[in-house]
Amino acid sequence: MTKTKQNLPNEALDDHLIAASLRLARRGLGRVWPNPAVGCVLVRPDLGSSPFGRIVGRGWTQPFGRPHGETEALLRAGDLAAGATAYVSLEPCAHFGETPPCAQALIDAGVVRVVASAPDPDPRVSGQGMAMLEAAGIDTTMGVRQDEAEALNAGFILATTLGRPLVTLKLATTLDGCIATHRGESRWITGVASRRRVQGLRMDHDAVLIGSGTALADDPMLDCRLEGLEDFSPLRIVIDSRLRLALTSRLVMTASARPTWILTRQDAEPLRAQAFRECGLQVIEIGADGDHNLDLLEALKALGERGITRLLVEGGSHLAASMIRADLVDRLVWFRSPRLMGGDGISATAPFGVDRLSQTADFTPVEHSLCGEDTMEVFERATSTEGMN
Ligand code: AOF
Ligand code: ZN
């Protein structure tokens, strides 16, 4: 297709500019929940000397989800938005929130073409954003780099459709899958580069979840300590059915400054629950399963209801095993240091009752890279969940 400097569809340019909107969207990950992270690029094909014209506004969803990406880009473009093409990583919204719908804002600004990457599954939008634009005579294109946009907002999509967040399980082990010596020594199995990567992972998740055993053993802060990014630390959540967490732990002592939640059983000791509340923690009561453990799916749904879209599970071996056993792990990020501990070490996951090969939890490798001397491998749940149910 040849390009003229008008608002005509051009597949290569659409692809290039949607890629730019996706890069902007990524900036919001971990900071915009319960909203999706959306990027928007406004382009005037009739201005400037580049093949696509001039970018007159860029924007992305702001912390806590508002303003939306389109509002930000329109603000920057001002009057130059009239006659522009808007490239958005998600269908513009169609509902009234704190501000009027983004679809209406694009119409009012005089945008003449909208290219969107993926539809918005929120029932208040779900096709109505595109319909609103079309009814106003705006030329629309949907589906450019849709897989990428859906992967980027997998957390929002899962939270909207299944009511639970995307679950990423992070493990840091020896080459043979151990997280500690049999005496419990675990600092540090992986190197500095991997540990910095983990801080980056925390940054683009809404919340970090650990089990009470890990909280008691490590007394962690679960924050992001990368220089200049401290404010991007996620919400901290401990799953603690018997409320064993120490009131003197660092998580509890810092709870009034950094949001911290505890997931516990409905029959948890009320006075102890009250003590945690007084320290600033939110105590969320969850039903138990047949084995008197917290029902993990119910726990995840409770987080989904409260707006969490991306959850990073960081330990320990019992929580990891229970999550895998319940088939609730969507992504695995596995850091492996080049050392062996042998059968004396503690395995990354507690037993999950596998007798036959057909019962293993299977994942598909999607990425691997070196991280200092360690390797980082990323896996996604294999589509077939046969075996673990
Ligand atoms: C957009 N651009 O940048 C985002 C959108 O609570 P509200 O009013 O902010 O609306 C939240 C919904 O808006 C959310 O569920 C999703 O459908 C959409 N998010 N839409 O056009 C954005 N973040
Ligand atoms: Zn909007």
PDB file of C-alpha atoms in Angstrom, residues 61-356:
ATOM      1  CA  THR A  61      -2.498   5.618  32.084  1.00  0.00           C
ATOM      2  CA  GLN A  62      -1.391   7.411  35.226  1.00  0.00           C
ATOM      3  CA  PRO A  63      -0.787   5.926  38.693  1.00  0.00           C
ATOM      4  CA  PHE A  64      -3.992   4.575  40.302  1.00  0.00           C
ATOM      5  CA  GLY A  65      -5.595   4.383  36.850  1.00  0.00           C
ATOM      6  CA  ARG A  66      -6.572   7.989  36.136  1.00  0.00           C
ATOM      7  CA  PRO A  67      -6.205  10.041  34.001  1.00  0.00           C
ATOM      8  CA  HIS A  68      -6.510   7.540  31.179  1.00  0.00           C
ATOM      9  CA  GLY A  69      -3.869   7.364  28.431  1.00  0.00           C
ATOM     10  CA  GLU A  70      -6.003   9.182  25.843  1.00  0.00           C
ATOM     11  CA  THR A  71      -6.732  12.100  28.205  1.00  0.00           C
ATOM     12  CA  GLU A  72      -3.011  12.555  28.764  1.00  0.00           C
ATOM     13  CA  ALA A  73      -2.183  12.480  25.043  1.00  0.00           C
ATOM     14  CA  LEU A  74      -5.029  14.904  24.206  1.00  0.00           C
ATOM     15  CA  LEU A  75      -3.833  17.283  26.896  1.00  0.00           C
ATOM     16  CA  ARG A  76      -0.396  17.401  25.328  1.00  0.00           C
ATOM     17  CA  ALA A  77      -1.686  17.778  21.778  1.00  0.00           C
ATOM     18  CA  GLY A  78      -4.087  20.646  22.554  1.00  0.00           C
ATOM     19  CA  ASP A  79      -5.572  22.076  19.345  1.00  0.00           C
ATOM     20  CA  LEU A  80      -3.211  19.974  17.238  1.00  0.00           C
ATOM     21  CA  ALA A  81      -5.395  16.924  17.986  1.00  0.00           C
ATOM     22  CA  ALA A  82      -7.926  18.098  15.374  1.00  0.00           C
ATOM     23  CA  GLY A  83      -7.322  15.996  12.252  1.00  0.00           C
ATOM     24  CA  ALA A  84      -5.100  13.469  14.085  1.00  0.00           C
ATOM     25  CA  THR A  85      -5.037   9.691  14.064  1.00  0.00           C
ATOM     26  CA  ALA A  86      -5.086   8.172  17.567  1.00  0.00           C
ATOM     27  CA  TYR A  87      -3.134   4.955  18.139  1.00  0.00           C
ATOM     28  CA  VAL A  88      -4.340   3.282  21.339  1.00  0.00           C
ATOM     29  CA  SER A  89      -3.244   0.000  22.886  1.00  0.00           C
ATOM     30  CA  LEU A  90      -6.806  -0.690  24.125  1.00  0.00           C
ATOM     31  CA  GLU A  91     -10.249   0.269  22.868  1.00  0.00           C
ATOM     32  CA  PRO A  92     -11.095   3.748  24.258  1.00  0.00           C
ATOM     33  CA  CYS A  93     -13.560   3.659  27.140  1.00  0.00           C
ATOM     34  CA  ALA A  94     -17.247   4.432  26.640  1.00  0.00           C
ATOM     35  CA  HIS A  95     -18.415   5.023  30.213  1.00  0.00           C
ATOM     36  CA  PHE A  96     -18.539   8.032  32.506  1.00  0.00           C
ATOM     37  CA  GLY A  97     -16.017   7.742  35.343  1.00  0.00           C
ATOM     38  CA  GLU A  98     -14.413  10.736  37.011  1.00  0.00           C
ATOM     39  CA  THR A  99     -14.224  12.204  33.504  1.00  0.00           C
ATOM     40  CA  PRO A 100     -16.336  11.680  30.348  1.00  0.00           C
ATOM     41  CA  PRO A 101     -15.522   8.650  28.148  1.00  0.00           C
ATOM     42  CA  CYS A 102     -12.233   8.717  26.228  1.00  0.00           C
ATOM     43  CA  ALA A 103     -14.135   7.854  23.025  1.00  0.00           C
ATOM     44  CA  GLN A 104     -16.138  11.096  23.471  1.00  0.00           C
ATOM     45  CA  ALA A 105     -12.988  13.080  24.276  1.00  0.00           C
ATOM     46  CA  LEU A 106     -11.378  11.855  21.019  1.00  0.00           C
ATOM     47  CA  ILE A 107     -14.525  12.820  19.076  1.00  0.00           C
ATOM     48  CA  ASP A 108     -14.695  16.266  20.718  1.00  0.00           C
ATOM     49  CA  ALA A 109     -11.021  16.903  19.958  1.00  0.00           C
ATOM     50  CA  GLY A 110     -11.613  16.337  16.236  1.00  0.00           C
ATOM     51  CA  VAL A 111      -9.621  13.099  15.872  1.00  0.00           C
ATOM     52  CA  VAL A 112     -10.474  11.601  12.474  1.00  0.00           C
ATOM     53  CA  ARG A 113      -9.088   8.061  12.720  1.00  0.00           C
ATOM     54  CA  VAL A 114      -8.588   5.638  15.643  1.00  0.00           C
ATOM     55  CA  VAL A 115      -6.391   2.523  15.473  1.00  0.00           C
ATOM     56  CA  ALA A 116      -6.812   0.254  18.516  1.00  0.00           C
ATOM     57  CA  SER A 117      -4.867  -2.840  19.419  1.00  0.00           C
ATOM     58  CA  ALA A 118      -7.307  -4.884  21.521  1.00  0.00           C
ATOM     59  CA  PRO A 119     -10.940  -4.652  22.621  1.00  0.00           C
ATOM     60  CA  ASP A 120     -11.651  -3.716  26.247  1.00  0.00           C
ATOM     61  CA  PRO A 121     -13.402  -6.642  28.024  1.00  0.00           C
ATOM     62  CA  ASP A 122     -14.887  -4.359  30.720  1.00  0.00           C
ATOM     63  CA  PRO A 123     -18.671  -4.777  30.227  1.00  0.00           C
ATOM     64  CA  ARG A 124     -19.032  -0.976  30.429  1.00  0.00           C
ATOM     65  CA  VAL A 125     -16.899  -0.721  27.277  1.00  0.00           C
ATOM     66  CA  SER A 126     -16.699  -4.034  25.363  1.00  0.00           C
ATOM     67  CA  GLY A 127     -17.193  -2.765  21.791  1.00  0.00           C
ATOM     68  CA  GLN A 128     -19.149   0.328  22.778  1.00  0.00           C
ATOM     69  CA  GLY A 129     -16.048   2.545  22.607  1.00  0.00           C
ATOM     70  CA  MET A 130     -15.428   1.634  18.962  1.00  0.00           C
ATOM     71  CA  ALA A 131     -19.176   1.892  18.181  1.00  0.00           C
ATOM     72  CA  MET A 132     -19.293   5.401  19.652  1.00  0.00           C
ATOM     73  CA  LEU A 133     -16.361   6.489  17.457  1.00  0.00           C
ATOM     74  CA  GLU A 134     -17.896   4.952  14.343  1.00  0.00           C
ATOM     75  CA  ALA A 135     -21.273   6.576  15.027  1.00  0.00           C
ATOM     76  CA  ALA A 136     -19.447   9.929  15.016  1.00  0.00           C
ATOM     77  CA  GLY A 137     -18.028   9.179  11.560  1.00  0.00           C
ATOM     78  CA  ILE A 138     -14.507   8.321  12.731  1.00  0.00           C
ATOM     79  CA  ASP A 139     -12.575   5.773  10.695  1.00  0.00           C
ATOM     80  CA  THR A 140     -11.596   2.837  12.976  1.00  0.00           C
ATOM     81  CA  THR A 141      -9.218  -0.118  12.802  1.00  0.00           C
ATOM     82  CA  MET A 142      -9.081  -2.816  15.487  1.00  0.00           C
ATOM     83  CA  GLY A 143      -6.634  -5.660  16.148  1.00  0.00           C
ATOM     84  CA  VAL A 144      -3.155  -4.347  15.273  1.00  0.00           C
ATOM     85  CA  ARG A 145      -0.674  -6.321  17.460  1.00  0.00           C
ATOM     86  CA  GLN A 146      -3.654  -7.624  19.408  1.00  0.00           C
ATOM     87  CA  ASP A 147      -1.777 -10.621  20.899  1.00  0.00           C
ATOM     88  CA  GLU A 148       0.873  -8.300  22.300  1.00  0.00           C
ATOM     89  CA  ALA A 149      -1.731  -5.960  23.802  1.00  0.00           C
ATOM     90  CA  GLU A 150      -3.589  -8.892  25.347  1.00  0.00           C
ATOM     91  CA  ALA A 151      -0.360 -10.277  26.823  1.00  0.00           C
ATOM     92  CA  LEU A 152       0.469  -6.844  28.257  1.00  0.00           C
ATOM     93  CA  ASN A 153      -2.940  -6.562  29.896  1.00  0.00           C
ATOM     94  CA  ALA A 154      -3.376 -10.267  30.711  1.00  0.00           C
ATOM     95  CA  GLY A 155      -3.832  -9.273  34.363  1.00  0.00           C
ATOM     96  CA  PHE A 156      -6.652  -6.831  33.650  1.00  0.00           C
ATOM     97  CA  ILE A 157      -8.286  -9.280  31.231  1.00  0.00           C
ATOM     98  CA  LEU A 158      -8.182 -12.158  33.760  1.00  0.00           C
ATOM     99  CA  ALA A 159      -9.445  -9.909  36.558  1.00  0.00           C
ATOM    100  CA  THR A 160     -12.332  -8.734  34.362  1.00  0.00           C
ATOM    101  CA  THR A 161     -13.286 -12.115  32.918  1.00  0.00           C
ATOM    102  CA  LEU A 162     -12.389 -14.639  35.676  1.00  0.00           C
ATOM    103  CA  GLY A 163     -12.340 -12.292  38.655  1.00  0.00           C
ATOM    104  CA  ARG A 164      -8.781 -13.183  39.665  1.00  0.00           C
ATOM    105  CA  PRO A 165      -5.361 -11.622  38.980  1.00  0.00           C
ATOM    106  CA  LEU A 166      -2.641 -12.976  36.702  1.00  0.00           C
ATOM    107  CA  VAL A 167      -0.361 -15.070  38.923  1.00  0.00           C
ATOM    108  CA  THR A 168       3.400 -15.063  38.362  1.00  0.00           C
ATOM    109  CA  LEU A 169       5.402 -17.425  40.557  1.00  0.00           C
ATOM    110  CA  LYS A 170       9.028 -16.402  41.068  1.00  0.00           C
ATOM    111  CA  LEU A 171      11.582 -18.967  42.190  1.00  0.00           C
ATOM    112  CA  ALA A 172      15.298 -18.490  42.908  1.00  0.00           C
ATOM    113  CA  THR A 173      17.166 -21.772  43.220  1.00  0.00           C
ATOM    114  CA  THR A 174      20.367 -23.701  42.739  1.00  0.00           C
ATOM    115  CA  LEU A 175      20.788 -25.520  39.458  1.00  0.00           C
ATOM    116  CA  ASP A 176      19.154 -28.549  41.062  1.00  0.00           C
ATOM    117  CA  GLY A 177      16.118 -26.625  42.266  1.00  0.00           C
ATOM    118  CA  CYS A 178      16.962 -25.988  45.943  1.00  0.00           C
ATOM    119  CA  ILE A 179      15.943 -22.815  47.786  1.00  0.00           C
ATOM    120  CA  ALA A 180      17.899 -23.406  51.010  1.00  0.00           C
ATOM    121  CA  THR A 181      20.222 -25.811  52.812  1.00  0.00           C
ATOM    122  CA  HIS A 182      18.560 -28.260  55.164  1.00  0.00           C
ATOM    123  CA  ARG A 183      19.547 -25.860  57.977  1.00  0.00           C
ATOM    124  CA  GLY A 184      17.512 -23.128  56.289  1.00  0.00           C
ATOM    125  CA  GLU A 185      20.416 -21.045  54.956  1.00  0.00           C
ATOM    126  CA  SER A 186      19.172 -19.242  51.859  1.00  0.00           C
ATOM    127  CA  ARG A 187      20.964 -15.869  51.658  1.00  0.00           C
ATOM    128  CA  TRP A 188      21.956 -15.641  48.919  1.00  0.00           C
ATOM    129  CA  ILE A 189      21.445 -18.435  46.475  1.00  0.00           C
ATOM    130  CA  THR A 190      21.264 -16.242  43.396  1.00  0.00           C
ATOM    131  CA  GLY A 191      23.548 -13.290  42.588  1.00  0.00           C
ATOM    132  CA  VAL A 192      23.143  -9.527  42.707  1.00  0.00           C
ATOM    133  CA  ALA A 193      21.971  -9.213  39.095  1.00  0.00           C
ATOM    134  CA  SER A 194      19.112 -11.678  39.664  1.00  0.00           C
ATOM    135  CA  ARG A 195      18.099  -9.969  42.867  1.00  0.00           C
ATOM    136  CA  ARG A 196      17.933  -6.647  41.069  1.00  0.00           C
ATOM    137  CA  ARG A 197      15.799  -8.273  38.376  1.00  0.00           C
ATOM    138  CA  VAL A 198      13.405  -9.459  41.097  1.00  0.00           C
ATOM    139  CA  GLN A 199      13.059  -5.875  42.314  1.00  0.00           C
ATOM    140  CA  GLY A 200      12.130  -4.913  38.756  1.00  0.00           C
ATOM    141  CA  LEU A 201       9.536  -7.701  38.714  1.00  0.00           C
ATOM    142  CA  ARG A 202       8.044  -6.367  41.941  1.00  0.00           C
ATOM    143  CA  MET A 203       7.776  -2.975  40.320  1.00  0.00           C
ATOM    144  CA  ASP A 204       5.542  -4.105  37.476  1.00  0.00           C
ATOM    145  CA  HIS A 205       3.224  -6.183  39.657  1.00  0.00           C
ATOM    146  CA  ASP A 206       0.350  -4.730  41.683  1.00  0.00           C
ATOM    147  CA  ALA A 207       1.070  -6.905  44.713  1.00  0.00           C
ATOM    148  CA  VAL A 208       3.570  -9.417  46.098  1.00  0.00           C
ATOM    149  CA  LEU A 209       2.297 -12.467  47.989  1.00  0.00           C
ATOM    150  CA  ILE A 210       4.253 -14.678  50.405  1.00  0.00           C
ATOM    151  CA  GLY A 211       3.339 -17.412  52.863  1.00  0.00           C
ATOM    152  CA  SER A 212       3.567 -16.886  56.615  1.00  0.00           C
ATOM    153  CA  GLY A 213       6.484 -19.390  56.879  1.00  0.00           C
ATOM    154  CA  THR A 214       8.609 -17.209  54.591  1.00  0.00           C
ATOM    155  CA  ALA A 215       7.497 -14.065  56.415  1.00  0.00           C
ATOM    156  CA  LEU A 216       8.583 -15.599  59.741  1.00  0.00           C
ATOM    157  CA  ALA A 217      11.859 -17.016  58.430  1.00  0.00           C
ATOM    158  CA  ASP A 218      13.065 -14.055  56.362  1.00  0.00           C
ATOM    159  CA  ASP A 219      11.331 -11.016  57.906  1.00  0.00           C
ATOM    160  CA  PRO A 220      11.299  -9.436  54.432  1.00  0.00           C
ATOM    161  CA  MET A 221      10.247  -5.918  53.333  1.00  0.00           C
ATOM    162  CA  LEU A 222       9.137  -6.972  49.818  1.00  0.00           C
ATOM    163  CA  ASP A 223       9.795  -3.529  48.418  1.00  0.00           C
ATOM    164  CA  CYS A 224      11.515  -2.200  45.352  1.00  0.00           C
ATOM    165  CA  ARG A 225      14.906  -0.845  46.334  1.00  0.00           C
ATOM    166  CA  LEU A 226      16.151   0.087  42.869  1.00  0.00           C
ATOM    167  CA  GLU A 227      17.503   3.604  43.111  1.00  0.00           C
ATOM    168  CA  GLY A 228      14.838   6.206  42.302  1.00  0.00           C
ATOM    169  CA  LEU A 229      12.107   3.578  42.004  1.00  0.00           C
ATOM    170  CA  GLU A 230      11.372   3.073  45.699  1.00  0.00           C
ATOM    171  CA  ASP A 231       7.915   4.610  45.290  1.00  0.00           C
ATOM    172  CA  PHE A 232       7.019   1.869  42.813  1.00  0.00           C
ATOM    173  CA  SER A 233       6.974  -0.770  45.544  1.00  0.00           C
ATOM    174  CA  PRO A 234       3.908  -3.008  45.295  1.00  0.00           C
ATOM    175  CA  LEU A 235       1.256  -3.788  47.853  1.00  0.00           C
ATOM    176  CA  ARG A 236       2.419  -6.575  50.209  1.00  0.00           C
ATOM    177  CA  ILE A 237       0.228  -9.555  51.031  1.00  0.00           C
ATOM    178  CA  VAL A 238       0.859 -12.412  53.459  1.00  0.00           C
ATOM    179  CA  ILE A 239      -1.195 -15.570  53.394  1.00  0.00           C
ATOM    180  CA  ASP A 240      -1.394 -16.603  57.010  1.00  0.00           C
ATOM    181  CA  SER A 241      -4.265 -18.916  57.934  1.00  0.00           C
ATOM    182  CA  ARG A 242      -3.427 -18.945  61.657  1.00  0.00           C
ATOM    183  CA  LEU A 243      -2.225 -15.326  61.970  1.00  0.00           C
ATOM    184  CA  ARG A 244       1.283 -16.426  62.941  1.00  0.00           C
ATOM    185  CA  LEU A 245       2.964 -13.285  61.569  1.00  0.00           C
ATOM    186  CA  ALA A 246       4.864 -11.461  64.329  1.00  0.00           C
ATOM    187  CA  LEU A 247       3.490  -8.065  65.330  1.00  0.00           C
ATOM    188  CA  THR A 248       7.134  -6.985  65.554  1.00  0.00           C
ATOM    189  CA  SER A 249       7.958  -8.074  61.975  1.00  0.00           C
ATOM    190  CA  ARG A 250       9.138  -5.470  59.492  1.00  0.00           C
ATOM    191  CA  LEU A 251       6.006  -6.011  57.387  1.00  0.00           C
ATOM    192  CA  VAL A 252       3.732  -5.173  60.325  1.00  0.00           C
ATOM    193  CA  MET A 253       5.903  -2.363  61.692  1.00  0.00           C
ATOM    194  CA  THR A 254       5.866  -0.571  58.325  1.00  0.00           C
ATOM    195  CA  ALA A 255       2.219  -1.309  57.445  1.00  0.00           C
ATOM    196  CA  SER A 256       0.942   2.177  58.190  1.00  0.00           C
ATOM    197  CA  ALA A 257       3.318   3.600  55.577  1.00  0.00           C
ATOM    198  CA  ARG A 258       3.195   0.769  53.020  1.00  0.00           C
ATOM    199  CA  PRO A 259      -0.115  -0.984  52.295  1.00  0.00           C
ATOM    200  CA  THR A 260      -0.062  -4.539  53.652  1.00  0.00           C
ATOM    201  CA  TRP A 261      -2.830  -7.138  53.643  1.00  0.00           C
ATOM    202  CA  ILE A 262      -3.220 -10.475  55.416  1.00  0.00           C
ATOM    203  CA  LEU A 263      -5.286 -13.317  53.990  1.00  0.00           C
ATOM    204  CA  THR A 264      -6.524 -15.527  56.802  1.00  0.00           C
ATOM    205  CA  ARG A 265      -9.239 -18.010  57.745  1.00  0.00           C
ATOM    206  CA  GLN A 266     -12.734 -16.940  58.688  1.00  0.00           C
ATOM    207  CA  ASP A 267     -12.267 -18.524  62.115  1.00  0.00           C
ATOM    208  CA  ALA A 268      -8.989 -16.705  62.799  1.00  0.00           C
ATOM    209  CA  GLU A 269      -8.503 -15.441  66.363  1.00  0.00           C
ATOM    210  CA  PRO A 270     -10.545 -12.158  66.421  1.00  0.00           C
ATOM    211  CA  LEU A 271      -8.324 -10.359  68.948  1.00  0.00           C
ATOM    212  CA  ARG A 272      -5.231 -11.107  66.917  1.00  0.00           C
ATOM    213  CA  ALA A 273      -6.983  -9.969  63.724  1.00  0.00           C
ATOM    214  CA  GLN A 274      -7.901  -6.752  65.535  1.00  0.00           C
ATOM    215  CA  ALA A 275      -4.257  -6.233  66.595  1.00  0.00           C
ATOM    216  CA  PHE A 276      -3.167  -6.461  62.956  1.00  0.00           C
ATOM    217  CA  ARG A 277      -5.898  -4.012  61.931  1.00  0.00           C
ATOM    218  CA  GLU A 278      -4.707  -1.574  64.559  1.00  0.00           C
ATOM    219  CA  CYS A 279      -1.214  -1.789  63.067  1.00  0.00           C
ATOM    220  CA  GLY A 280      -2.682  -0.658  59.734  1.00  0.00           C
ATOM    221  CA  LEU A 281      -3.019  -4.003  57.950  1.00  0.00           C
ATOM    222  CA  GLN A 282      -6.120  -5.005  56.076  1.00  0.00           C
ATOM    223  CA  VAL A 283      -7.280  -8.452  57.269  1.00  0.00           C
ATOM    224  CA  ILE A 284      -9.199 -10.411  54.630  1.00  0.00           C
ATOM    225  CA  GLU A 285     -11.045 -13.529  55.731  1.00  0.00           C
ATOM    226  CA  ILE A 286     -11.224 -16.487  53.354  1.00  0.00           C
ATOM    227  CA  GLY A 287     -12.993 -19.852  53.553  1.00  0.00           C
ATOM    228  CA  ALA A 288     -11.023 -23.073  54.050  1.00  0.00           C
ATOM    229  CA  ASP A 289     -10.861 -26.004  51.637  1.00  0.00           C
ATOM    230  CA  GLY A 290     -11.498 -29.672  52.565  1.00  0.00           C
ATOM    231  CA  ASP A 291      -8.006 -29.945  54.144  1.00  0.00           C
ATOM    232  CA  HIS A 292      -8.525 -26.837  56.344  1.00  0.00           C
ATOM    233  CA  ASN A 293      -6.140 -24.803  54.193  1.00  0.00           C
ATOM    234  CA  LEU A 294      -7.177 -21.452  52.767  1.00  0.00           C
ATOM    235  CA  ASP A 295      -9.065 -21.890  49.539  1.00  0.00           C
ATOM    236  CA  LEU A 296      -6.556 -20.357  47.131  1.00  0.00           C
ATOM    237  CA  LEU A 297      -9.005 -19.662  44.334  1.00  0.00           C
ATOM    238  CA  GLU A 298     -11.278 -17.842  46.769  1.00  0.00           C
ATOM    239  CA  ALA A 299      -8.239 -15.925  48.056  1.00  0.00           C
ATOM    240  CA  LEU A 300      -7.301 -14.857  44.517  1.00  0.00           C
ATOM    241  CA  LYS A 301     -10.886 -13.823  43.824  1.00  0.00           C
ATOM    242  CA  ALA A 302     -10.880 -11.719  46.982  1.00  0.00           C
ATOM    243  CA  LEU A 303      -7.800  -9.955  45.594  1.00  0.00           C
ATOM    244  CA  GLY A 304      -9.471  -9.585  42.180  1.00  0.00           C
ATOM    245  CA  GLU A 305     -12.516  -8.008  43.847  1.00  0.00           C
ATOM    246  CA  ARG A 306     -10.220  -5.487  45.486  1.00  0.00           C
ATOM    247  CA  GLY A 307      -8.711  -4.551  42.143  1.00  0.00           C
ATOM    248  CA  ILE A 308      -5.469  -6.582  42.012  1.00  0.00           C
ATOM    249  CA  THR A 309      -4.681  -7.546  38.416  1.00  0.00           C
ATOM    250  CA  ARG A 310      -1.019  -8.714  38.599  1.00  0.00           C
ATOM    251  CA  LEU A 311       0.186 -10.805  41.530  1.00  0.00           C
ATOM    252  CA  LEU A 312       3.790 -11.898  42.093  1.00  0.00           C
ATOM    253  CA  VAL A 313       4.084 -14.947  44.362  1.00  0.00           C
ATOM    254  CA  GLU A 314       7.507 -15.029  46.002  1.00  0.00           C
ATOM    255  CA  GLY A 315       7.544 -17.955  48.382  1.00  0.00           C
ATOM    256  CA  GLY A 316       7.918 -20.297  50.021  1.00  0.00           C
ATOM    257  CA  SER A 317       7.887 -23.907  48.949  1.00  0.00           C
ATOM    258  CA  HIS A 318       4.473 -24.745  50.455  1.00  0.00           C
ATOM    259  CA  LEU A 319       2.695 -21.796  48.883  1.00  0.00           C
ATOM    260  CA  ALA A 320       4.402 -22.540  45.546  1.00  0.00           C
ATOM    261  CA  ALA A 321       3.313 -26.187  45.688  1.00  0.00           C
ATOM    262  CA  SER A 322      -0.270 -25.323  46.673  1.00  0.00           C
ATOM    263  CA  MET A 323      -0.552 -22.739  43.901  1.00  0.00           C
ATOM    264  CA  ILE A 324       0.783 -25.161  41.302  1.00  0.00           C
ATOM    265  CA  ARG A 325      -1.395 -27.974  42.596  1.00  0.00           C
ATOM    266  CA  ALA A 326      -4.481 -25.767  42.345  1.00  0.00           C
ATOM    267  CA  ASP A 327      -3.456 -24.911  38.753  1.00  0.00           C
ATOM    268  CA  LEU A 328      -3.354 -21.213  39.561  1.00  0.00           C
ATOM    269  CA  VAL A 329       0.129 -20.332  38.268  1.00  0.00           C
ATOM    270  CA  ASP A 330      -0.048 -18.521  34.931  1.00  0.00           C
ATOM    271  CA  ARG A 331       3.655 -17.661  34.610  1.00  0.00           C
ATOM    272  CA  LEU A 332       6.825 -18.962  36.215  1.00  0.00           C
ATOM    273  CA  VAL A 333       9.958 -16.825  36.452  1.00  0.00           C
ATOM    274  CA  TRP A 334      12.822 -19.045  37.540  1.00  0.00           C
ATOM    275  CA  PHE A 335      16.267 -17.731  38.499  1.00  0.00           C
ATOM    276  CA  ARG A 336      18.889 -20.483  38.675  1.00  0.00           C
ATOM    277  CA  SER A 337      22.407 -20.049  40.038  1.00  0.00           C
ATOM    278  CA  PRO A 338      25.205 -22.245  38.716  1.00  0.00           C
ATOM    279  CA  ARG A 339      25.717 -24.312  41.884  1.00  0.00           C
ATOM    280  CA  LEU A 340      24.489 -27.669  43.126  1.00  0.00           C
ATOM    281  CA  MET A 341      23.221 -28.585  46.558  1.00  0.00           C
ATOM    282  CA  GLY A 342      22.293 -32.212  46.053  1.00  0.00           C
ATOM    283  CA  GLY A 343      19.507 -34.050  47.793  1.00  0.00           C
ATOM    284  CA  ASP A 344      20.386 -32.375  51.114  1.00  0.00           C
ATOM    285  CA  GLY A 345      18.812 -29.093  50.078  1.00  0.00           C
ATOM    286  CA  ILE A 346      15.219 -27.937  50.409  1.00  0.00           C
ATOM    287  CA  SER A 347      13.313 -28.195  47.161  1.00  0.00           C
ATOM    288  CA  ALA A 348      11.666 -25.079  45.656  1.00  0.00           C
ATOM    289  CA  THR A 349       8.258 -26.679  45.872  1.00  0.00           C
ATOM    290  CA  ALA A 350       6.932 -28.892  48.646  1.00  0.00           C
ATOM    291  CA  PRO A 351       5.512 -32.233  47.477  1.00  0.00           C
ATOM    292  CA  PHE A 352       2.335 -31.944  45.474  1.00  0.00           C
ATOM    293  CA  GLY A 353       1.377 -35.555  45.314  1.00  0.00           C
ATOM    294  CA  VAL A 354       2.711 -36.649  41.947  1.00  0.00           C
ATOM    295  CA  ASP A 355       2.893 -40.432  41.495  1.00  0.00           C
ATOM    296  CA  ARG A 356       2.876 -40.662  37.737  1.00  0.00           C
TER     297      ARG A 356
END
